Amino acid sequence: MRLVTFRADDGEPHVGIIRDGEIIDLTLWLPYQEPVLLADFDMVDLIAAPREVWSQVEASLEASEIALKGAGALVPFQPEELLAPIPRPRKNVFCIGRNYAEHAAESIRAHKEAPPTTNTPQYPAVFTKAPTAVIGPYDDIPFNPNISEQMDFEGELAIVIGRTGKTIQRSQALSHVFGYMVLNDITARDIQKRHVNQFFKGKSLDGSCPTGPWIVTADEIPNPDDLELWTRVNGVEKQHDTTASMLLDVAGIIEAVSFGLTLEPGDIIATGTPAGVGFARDPAEFLRPGDVVECEIEGIGAIRNRVMRET
């Protein structure tokens, strides 16, 4: 399934499921079918919903066009109306740093750091991005030179958690995954450098976390550790790798992040970016107003965001 949050005709965010080039508006369909199940809900509520709700979600894919239209729950798919699948996460977005060997190496070179003693660290670098950083798959990335002149791109696979767990064992980790998205970990490198030894400020500018274009449920991604990934700027390829190159795989990431920390439905984990980011290039390449950044992952889709100067 491909689940979306979109702007409905009433201007409000609705949750939907894509079917045959249209969207089944679950915000309208589910209460129409079972009024006691859900009233006002968002994507996180749906992810955490009980089995009887999900039985109705699955049944909606088989519902007749007449029934759906009768409920006002069948709408055209309009990409420009898509919002971030989880428009306002209830926690910070968890992120894994330097999870691809070649990206770790280019970062070390760019920062003139001493090389590590091992290519696979025992514990991953974990940081977060503020919920207010999250924007939709086709929204503009704000650019303000008074805040940062070194905006960088980082295409990544994002995990969406579906089941609560703490100190999750590797063998059980994938059973806690609801689905996957594309995520661009936009980073203000000058701010990141200014705040030595912590990434939060440089990673958390408003609009610095495009996500989407939808959540693809885990059953459609049988092997998240072997997906091809691309990042393009103005149509020019900047990053290209597969998630098979990750130092810590999806199960290992969940095990590490959940150690002593409760993961809950709707939590988002960005799994790290491949080599090719702008600051590590020679000369360095940073985003400028008018640039278009596209991040694509095999089996999931692509997000496309234009950099626009704030007025």
mmCIF file of C-alpha atoms in Angstrom:
data_model
loop_
_atom_site.group_PDB
_atom_site.id
_atom_site.type_symbol
_atom_site.label_atom_id
_atom_site.label_comp_id
_atom_site.label_asym_id
_atom_site.label_seq_id
_atom_site.Cartn_x
_atom_site.Cartn_y
_atom_site.Cartn_z
ATOM 1 C CA MET A 1 0.000 0.000 0.000
ATOM 2 C CA ARG A 2 0.958 3.599 -0.617
ATOM 3 C CA LEU A 3 -0.449 5.905 2.045
ATOM 4 C CA VAL A 4 -0.528 9.668 1.635
ATOM 5 C CA THR A 5 -1.489 12.807 3.468
ATOM 6 C CA PHE A 6 -2.997 15.319 1.073
ATOM 7 C CA ARG A 7 -4.751 18.664 1.059
ATOM 8 C CA ALA A 8 -8.452 18.003 0.526
ATOM 9 C CA ASP A 9 -10.974 20.330 -1.108
ATOM 10 C CA ASP A 10 -11.802 21.764 2.310
ATOM 11 C CA GLY A 11 -8.162 22.822 2.666
ATOM 12 C CA GLU A 12 -7.557 20.398 5.519
ATOM 13 C CA PRO A 13 -5.066 17.494 5.544
ATOM 14 C CA HIS A 14 -6.706 14.137 4.870
ATOM 15 C CA VAL A 15 -5.206 10.653 4.945
ATOM 16 C CA GLY A 16 -5.574 8.487 1.870
ATOM 17 C CA ILE A 17 -4.495 5.377 0.043
ATOM 18 C CA ILE A 18 -3.555 5.322 -3.630
ATOM 19 C CA ARG A 19 -5.545 2.998 -5.892
ATOM 20 C CA ASP A 20 -5.371 2.938 -9.695
ATOM 21 C CA GLY A 21 -4.201 6.508 -10.055
ATOM 22 C CA GLU A 22 -6.763 7.910 -7.605
ATOM 23 C CA ILE A 23 -6.838 8.478 -3.856
ATOM 24 C CA ILE A 24 -9.302 6.798 -1.531
ATOM 25 C CA ASP A 25 -9.915 9.440 1.123
ATOM 26 C CA LEU A 26 -9.715 7.397 4.315
ATOM 27 C CA THR A 27 -10.542 10.457 6.413
ATOM 28 C CA LEU A 28 -14.012 10.279 4.883
ATOM 29 C CA TRP A 29 -14.301 6.558 4.121
ATOM 30 C CA LEU A 30 -13.421 5.027 7.485
ATOM 31 C CA PRO A 31 -15.958 6.977 9.592
ATOM 32 C CA TYR A 32 -18.525 6.345 6.846
ATOM 33 C CA GLN A 33 -17.965 2.604 7.221
ATOM 34 C CA GLU A 34 -17.469 2.358 10.974
ATOM 35 C CA PRO A 35 -18.327 5.624 12.748
ATOM 36 C CA VAL A 36 -17.205 4.271 16.111
ATOM 37 C CA LEU A 37 -13.700 3.427 14.904
ATOM 38 C CA LEU A 38 -12.218 6.794 14.066
ATOM 39 C CA ALA A 39 -13.366 10.376 14.213
ATOM 40 C CA ASP A 40 -10.678 12.969 13.559
ATOM 41 C CA PHE A 41 -7.365 11.234 12.840
ATOM 42 C CA ASP A 42 -4.013 11.781 11.159
ATOM 43 C CA MET A 43 -1.432 9.421 9.685
ATOM 44 C CA VAL A 44 0.108 8.583 13.067
ATOM 45 C CA ASP A 45 -3.322 7.714 14.460
ATOM 46 C CA LEU A 46 -3.918 5.450 11.471
ATOM 47 C CA ILE A 47 -0.554 3.723 11.843
ATOM 48 C CA ALA A 48 -1.363 3.010 15.501
ATOM 49 C CA ALA A 49 -4.981 2.002 14.824
ATOM 50 C CA PRO A 50 -6.273 -1.428 15.887
ATOM 51 C CA ARG A 51 -6.766 -4.369 13.570
ATOM 52 C CA GLU A 52 -10.456 -3.678 12.923
ATOM 53 C CA VAL A 53 -9.550 -0.302 11.429
ATOM 54 C CA TRP A 54 -6.911 -1.882 9.225
ATOM 55 C CA SER A 55 -9.439 -4.451 8.047
ATOM 56 C CA GLN A 56 -11.500 -1.525 6.772
ATOM 57 C CA VAL A 57 -8.433 0.079 5.154
ATOM 58 C CA GLU A 58 -7.694 -3.143 3.298
ATOM 59 C CA ALA A 59 -11.358 -3.535 2.340
ATOM 60 C CA SER A 60 -11.364 -0.035 0.843
ATOM 61 C CA LEU A 61 -9.054 -1.288 -1.911
ATOM 62 C CA GLU A 62 -11.835 -3.648 -3.009
ATOM 63 C CA ALA A 63 -14.703 -1.194 -2.557
ATOM 64 C CA SER A 64 -16.708 -0.281 -5.648
ATOM 65 C CA GLU A 65 -16.264 3.059 -7.334
ATOM 66 C CA ILE A 66 -19.966 3.737 -6.775
ATOM 67 C CA ALA A 67 -19.648 3.168 -3.024
ATOM 68 C CA LEU A 68 -16.541 5.297 -2.708
ATOM 69 C CA LYS A 69 -18.003 8.143 -4.733
ATOM 70 C CA GLY A 70 -21.199 7.902 -2.714
ATOM 71 C CA ALA A 71 -19.168 8.611 0.394
ATOM 72 C CA GLY A 72 -17.286 11.397 -1.373
ATOM 73 C CA ALA A 73 -14.142 9.367 -0.719
ATOM 74 C CA LEU A 74 -12.687 8.942 -4.211
ATOM 75 C CA VAL A 75 -10.596 11.888 -5.375
ATOM 76 C CA PRO A 76 -8.164 12.502 -8.234
ATOM 77 C CA PHE A 77 -4.478 12.009 -7.523
ATOM 78 C CA GLN A 78 -2.912 15.468 -7.686
ATOM 79 C CA PRO A 79 0.807 15.463 -6.805
ATOM 80 C CA GLU A 80 0.782 19.169 -5.986
ATOM 81 C CA GLU A 81 -1.692 18.496 -3.158
ATOM 82 C CA LEU A 82 0.509 15.930 -1.408
ATOM 83 C CA LEU A 83 1.784 16.910 2.030
ATOM 84 C CA ALA A 84 4.472 15.156 4.023
ATOM 85 C CA PRO A 85 3.061 11.693 4.828
ATOM 86 C CA ILE A 86 3.503 12.578 8.509
ATOM 87 C CA PRO A 87 3.205 16.378 8.374
ATOM 88 C CA ARG A 88 4.061 16.964 12.026
ATOM 89 C CA PRO A 89 5.902 14.057 13.656
ATOM 90 C CA ARG A 90 5.221 13.730 17.363
ATOM 91 C CA LYS A 91 8.936 13.395 18.069
ATOM 92 C CA ASN A 92 12.136 14.562 16.453
ATOM 93 C CA VAL A 93 13.227 12.602 13.397
ATOM 94 C CA PHE A 94 15.995 10.169 14.405
ATOM 95 C CA CYS A 95 18.983 10.160 12.049
ATOM 96 C CA ILE A 96 22.027 7.928 11.601
ATOM 97 C CA GLY A 97 25.286 9.635 10.686
ATOM 98 C CA ARG A 98 28.041 8.314 8.435
ATOM 99 C CA ASN A 99 26.300 5.023 7.739
ATOM 100 C CA TYR A 100 27.890 4.530 4.306
ATOM 101 C CA ALA A 101 31.632 3.854 4.242
ATOM 102 C CA GLU A 102 32.369 6.123 1.270
ATOM 103 C CA HIS A 103 30.369 8.990 2.769
ATOM 104 C CA ALA A 104 32.172 8.516 6.090
ATOM 105 C CA ALA A 105 35.482 8.650 4.211
ATOM 106 C CA GLU A 106 34.591 11.800 2.246
ATOM 107 C CA SER A 107 33.411 13.511 5.439
ATOM 108 C CA ILE A 108 36.653 12.653 7.223
ATOM 109 C CA ARG A 109 38.682 14.035 4.307
ATOM 110 C CA ALA A 110 36.606 17.220 4.092
ATOM 111 C CA HIS A 111 36.881 17.832 7.834
ATOM 112 C CA LYS A 112 40.577 16.845 7.858
ATOM 113 C CA GLU A 113 39.927 14.356 10.633
ATOM 114 C CA ALA A 114 42.132 11.444 11.609
ATOM 115 C CA PRO A 115 41.022 8.234 9.860
ATOM 116 C CA PRO A 116 39.077 5.779 12.055
ATOM 117 C CA THR A 117 40.649 2.570 13.307
ATOM 118 C CA THR A 118 37.754 0.540 11.864
ATOM 119 C CA ASN A 119 35.323 1.009 8.962
ATOM 120 C CA THR A 120 32.403 -0.259 11.034
ATOM 121 C CA PRO A 121 31.920 1.627 14.305
ATOM 122 C CA GLN A 122 30.573 -0.382 17.210
ATOM 123 C CA TYR A 123 27.901 2.239 17.884
ATOM 124 C CA PRO A 124 26.355 4.496 15.220
ATOM 125 C CA ALA A 125 26.238 8.269 15.390
ATOM 126 C CA VAL A 126 22.658 9.254 16.208
ATOM 127 C CA PHE A 127 21.257 12.777 16.000
ATOM 128 C CA THR A 128 17.817 14.272 15.413
ATOM 129 C CA LYS A 129 15.961 16.843 13.325
ATOM 130 C CA ALA A 130 13.164 18.971 14.782
ATOM 131 C CA PRO A 131 9.563 18.164 13.736
ATOM 132 C CA THR A 132 9.288 21.682 12.259
ATOM 133 C CA ALA A 133 11.949 20.736 9.704
ATOM 134 C CA VAL A 134 9.555 18.325 7.972
ATOM 135 C CA ILE A 135 7.998 19.424 4.660
ATOM 136 C CA GLY A 136 6.240 17.657 1.814
ATOM 137 C CA PRO A 137 7.602 15.812 -1.216
ATOM 138 C CA TYR A 138 7.214 18.776 -3.581
ATOM 139 C CA ASP A 139 7.391 21.727 -1.188
ATOM 140 C CA ASP A 140 9.985 24.453 -1.546
ATOM 141 C CA ILE A 141 13.126 24.331 0.586
ATOM 142 C CA PRO A 142 13.506 27.807 2.140
ATOM 143 C CA PHE A 143 16.805 29.598 1.573
ATOM 144 C CA ASN A 144 17.861 32.607 3.616
ATOM 145 C CA PRO A 145 21.489 33.749 3.201
ATOM 146 C CA ASN A 146 21.269 35.553 6.542
ATOM 147 C CA ILE A 147 20.796 32.149 8.169
ATOM 148 C CA SER A 148 22.896 29.799 6.011
ATOM 149 C CA GLU A 149 24.807 29.994 2.730
ATOM 150 C CA GLN A 150 25.883 26.341 2.824
ATOM 151 C CA MET A 151 22.694 24.307 2.363
ATOM 152 C CA ASP A 152 23.546 20.728 1.397
ATOM 153 C CA PHE A 153 21.581 17.685 0.212
ATOM 154 C CA GLU A 154 21.518 14.143 1.623
ATOM 155 C CA GLY A 155 19.165 11.610 0.044
ATOM 156 C CA GLU A 156 18.176 8.832 2.446
ATOM 157 C CA LEU A 157 15.881 5.895 3.095
ATOM 158 C CA ALA A 158 13.527 6.617 6.008
ATOM 159 C CA ILE A 159 11.970 3.985 8.251
ATOM 160 C CA VAL A 160 8.490 4.567 9.709
ATOM 161 C CA ILE A 161 7.886 2.642 12.928
ATOM 162 C CA GLY A 162 4.561 0.824 13.246
ATOM 163 C CA ARG A 163 4.711 -0.976 16.580
ATOM 164 C CA THR A 164 5.888 0.192 19.997
ATOM 165 C CA GLY A 165 9.115 -1.315 21.282
ATOM 166 C CA LYS A 166 12.080 -0.675 23.544
ATOM 167 C CA THR A 167 15.496 -2.335 23.380
ATOM 168 C CA ILE A 168 14.271 -4.217 20.328
ATOM 169 C CA GLN A 169 16.333 -7.249 19.413
ATOM 170 C CA ARG A 170 17.710 -7.413 15.899
ATOM 171 C CA SER A 171 15.771 -10.597 15.171
ATOM 172 C CA GLN A 172 12.486 -8.778 15.878
ATOM 173 C CA ALA A 173 13.352 -5.372 14.474
ATOM 174 C CA LEU A 174 11.689 -5.593 11.060
ATOM 175 C CA SER A 175 8.383 -6.602 12.664
ATOM 176 C CA HIS A 176 8.295 -3.098 14.168
ATOM 177 C CA VAL A 177 8.478 -1.398 10.755
ATOM 178 C CA PHE A 178 5.296 0.044 9.289
ATOM 179 C CA GLY A 179 6.824 1.269 6.051
ATOM 180 C CA TYR A 180 9.390 3.375 4.242
ATOM 181 C CA MET A 181 9.719 6.836 2.687
ATOM 182 C CA VAL A 182 12.270 8.937 0.838
ATOM 183 C CA LEU A 183 13.882 11.665 2.963
ATOM 184 C CA ASN A 184 16.286 14.498 2.164
ATOM 185 C CA ASP A 185 18.386 15.420 5.193
ATOM 186 C CA ILE A 186 19.050 19.022 4.146
ATOM 187 C CA THR A 187 21.953 20.326 6.223
ATOM 188 C CA ALA A 188 23.249 23.834 6.865
ATOM 189 C CA ARG A 189 26.963 23.019 6.892
ATOM 190 C CA ASP A 190 28.086 26.417 8.175
ATOM 191 C CA ILE A 191 25.733 26.145 11.160
ATOM 192 C CA GLN A 192 26.717 22.520 11.693
ATOM 193 C CA LYS A 193 30.370 23.567 11.798
ATOM 194 C CA ARG A 194 29.638 26.483 14.116
ATOM 195 C CA HIS A 195 28.046 24.231 16.735
ATOM 196 C CA VAL A 196 31.019 21.959 17.301
ATOM 197 C CA ASN A 197 30.373 18.301 18.170
ATOM 198 C CA GLN A 198 26.584 18.418 17.731
ATOM 199 C CA PHE A 199 24.474 18.379 14.589
ATOM 200 C CA PHE A 200 21.040 19.433 15.822
ATOM 201 C CA LYS A 201 21.024 23.117 14.829
ATOM 202 C CA GLY A 202 22.562 22.563 11.410
ATOM 203 C CA LYS A 203 20.083 19.783 10.702
ATOM 204 C CA SER A 204 16.913 21.400 12.051
ATOM 205 C CA LEU A 205 16.238 24.563 10.072
ATOM 206 C CA ASP A 206 12.592 24.941 9.126
ATOM 207 C CA GLY A 207 11.927 23.158 5.834
ATOM 208 C CA SER A 208 15.102 21.094 5.965
ATOM 209 C CA CYS A 209 13.491 17.642 5.929
ATOM 210 C CA PRO A 210 11.494 16.903 2.764
ATOM 211 C CA THR A 211 9.778 13.501 3.020
ATOM 212 C CA GLY A 212 7.487 11.323 0.941
ATOM 213 C CA PRO A 213 6.075 11.092 -1.560
ATOM 214 C CA TRP A 214 4.087 8.517 0.441
ATOM 215 C CA ILE A 215 4.664 5.721 2.922
ATOM 216 C CA VAL A 216 5.124 2.388 1.185
ATOM 217 C CA THR A 217 4.092 -0.342 3.613
ATOM 218 C CA ALA A 218 6.739 -2.841 4.652
ATOM 219 C CA ASP A 219 5.062 -5.770 2.900
ATOM 220 C CA GLU A 220 5.921 -4.139 -0.443
ATOM 221 C CA ILE A 221 9.617 -3.774 0.463
ATOM 222 C CA PRO A 222 10.734 -7.318 1.326
ATOM 223 C CA ASN A 223 14.423 -6.351 1.452
ATOM 224 C CA PRO A 224 15.038 -2.730 2.509
ATOM 225 C CA ASP A 225 18.765 -3.439 2.588
ATOM 226 C CA ASP A 226 19.072 -3.713 -1.191
ATOM 227 C CA LEU A 227 17.405 -0.643 -2.692
ATOM 228 C CA GLU A 228 18.980 1.654 -5.261
ATOM 229 C CA LEU A 229 19.128 5.332 -4.299
ATOM 230 C CA TRP A 230 19.793 8.478 -6.333
ATOM 231 C CA THR A 231 20.086 12.212 -5.634
ATOM 232 C CA ARG A 232 20.055 14.683 -8.522
ATOM 233 C CA VAL A 233 20.481 18.458 -8.512
ATOM 234 C CA ASN A 234 19.066 20.212 -11.569
ATOM 235 C CA GLY A 235 18.954 16.823 -13.278
ATOM 236 C CA VAL A 236 22.626 16.039 -12.624
ATOM 237 C CA GLU A 237 23.318 12.906 -10.584
ATOM 238 C CA LYS A 238 25.152 13.670 -7.338
ATOM 239 C CA GLN A 239 24.573 10.499 -5.289
ATOM 240 C CA HIS A 240 24.007 6.929 -6.449
ATOM 241 C CA ASP A 241 24.374 3.834 -4.293
ATOM 242 C CA THR A 242 22.318 1.063 -2.770
ATOM 243 C CA THR A 243 21.228 0.511 0.794
ATOM 244 C CA ALA A 244 23.308 -2.684 0.649
ATOM 245 C CA SER A 245 26.265 -0.339 1.244
ATOM 246 C CA MET A 246 24.980 0.768 4.643
ATOM 247 C CA LEU A 247 27.358 -0.094 7.470
ATOM 248 C CA LEU A 248 24.423 -0.761 9.782
ATOM 249 C CA ASP A 249 21.381 -2.321 8.135
ATOM 250 C CA VAL A 250 17.742 -1.507 8.893
ATOM 251 C CA ALA A 251 17.404 -4.124 11.640
ATOM 252 C CA GLY A 252 20.667 -3.005 13.220
ATOM 253 C CA ILE A 253 19.583 0.633 13.134
ATOM 254 C CA ILE A 254 16.325 -0.141 14.926
ATOM 255 C CA GLU A 255 18.163 -2.232 17.498
ATOM 256 C CA ALA A 256 20.641 0.580 18.159
ATOM 257 C CA VAL A 257 18.154 3.476 18.276
ATOM 258 C CA SER A 258 15.683 1.591 20.493
ATOM 259 C CA PHE A 259 18.305 0.648 23.095
ATOM 260 C CA GLY A 260 16.792 1.975 26.339
ATOM 261 C CA LEU A 261 14.491 4.235 24.292
ATOM 262 C CA THR A 262 10.882 3.539 23.354
ATOM 263 C CA LEU A 263 10.043 3.731 19.669
ATOM 264 C CA GLU A 264 6.370 4.352 18.923
ATOM 265 C CA PRO A 265 4.076 4.240 15.892
ATOM 266 C CA GLY A 266 4.850 7.103 13.533
ATOM 267 C CA ASP A 267 8.450 7.573 14.657
ATOM 268 C CA ILE A 268 10.776 8.255 11.718
ATOM 269 C CA ILE A 269 14.385 7.073 11.398
ATOM 270 C CA ALA A 270 16.618 8.332 8.572
ATOM 271 C CA THR A 271 19.198 5.674 7.754
ATOM 272 C CA GLY A 272 22.124 7.765 6.495
ATOM 273 C CA THR A 273 23.285 9.090 3.143
ATOM 274 C CA PRO A 274 25.728 7.787 0.495
ATOM 275 C CA ALA A 275 28.804 9.597 -0.784
ATOM 276 C CA GLY A 276 28.509 12.597 -3.066
ATOM 277 C CA VAL A 277 27.206 15.316 -0.738
ATOM 278 C CA GLY A 278 28.001 18.889 -1.652
ATOM 279 C CA PHE A 279 30.371 19.950 1.126
ATOM 280 C CA ALA A 280 32.748 17.039 0.428
ATOM 281 C CA ARG A 281 33.111 17.826 -3.283
ATOM 282 C CA ASP A 282 36.128 19.658 -4.692
ATOM 283 C CA PRO A 283 35.182 22.427 -4.999
ATOM 284 C CA ALA A 284 32.287 22.277 -2.560
ATOM 285 C CA GLU A 285 28.795 22.577 -4.029
ATOM 286 C CA PHE A 286 25.975 24.137 -2.053
ATOM 287 C CA LEU A 287 22.346 24.688 -2.984
ATOM 288 C CA ARG A 288 21.211 28.035 -4.341
ATOM 289 C CA PRO A 289 17.774 29.543 -5.028
ATOM 290 C CA GLY A 290 16.260 27.959 -8.115
ATOM 291 C CA ASP A 291 18.056 24.635 -7.705
ATOM 292 C CA VAL A 292 15.839 21.560 -7.879
ATOM 293 C CA VAL A 293 16.813 18.567 -5.734
ATOM 294 C CA GLU A 294 15.367 15.149 -6.515
ATOM 295 C CA CYS A 295 15.846 12.128 -4.263
ATOM 296 C CA GLU A 296 14.650 8.750 -5.526
ATOM 297 C CA ILE A 297 14.627 5.249 -4.042
ATOM 298 C CA GLU A 298 13.848 2.069 -5.920
ATOM 299 C CA GLY A 299 10.435 0.649 -5.060
ATOM 300 C CA ILE A 300 9.361 3.767 -3.173
ATOM 301 C CA GLY A 301 9.399 6.770 -5.480
ATOM 302 C CA ALA A 302 10.898 10.245 -5.703
ATOM 303 C CA ILE A 303 10.602 13.597 -3.968
ATOM 304 C CA ARG A 304 11.413 16.803 -5.822
ATOM 305 C CA ASN A 305 11.989 20.124 -4.056
ATOM 306 C CA ARG A 306 12.971 23.525 -5.354
ATOM 307 C CA VAL A 307 15.201 25.812 -3.311
ATOM 308 C CA MET A 308 13.443 29.175 -2.944
ATOM 309 C CA ARG A 309 14.680 32.337 -1.286
ATOM 310 C CA GLU A 310 12.544 33.421 1.648
ATOM 311 C CA THR A 311 10.846 36.761 1.173
#
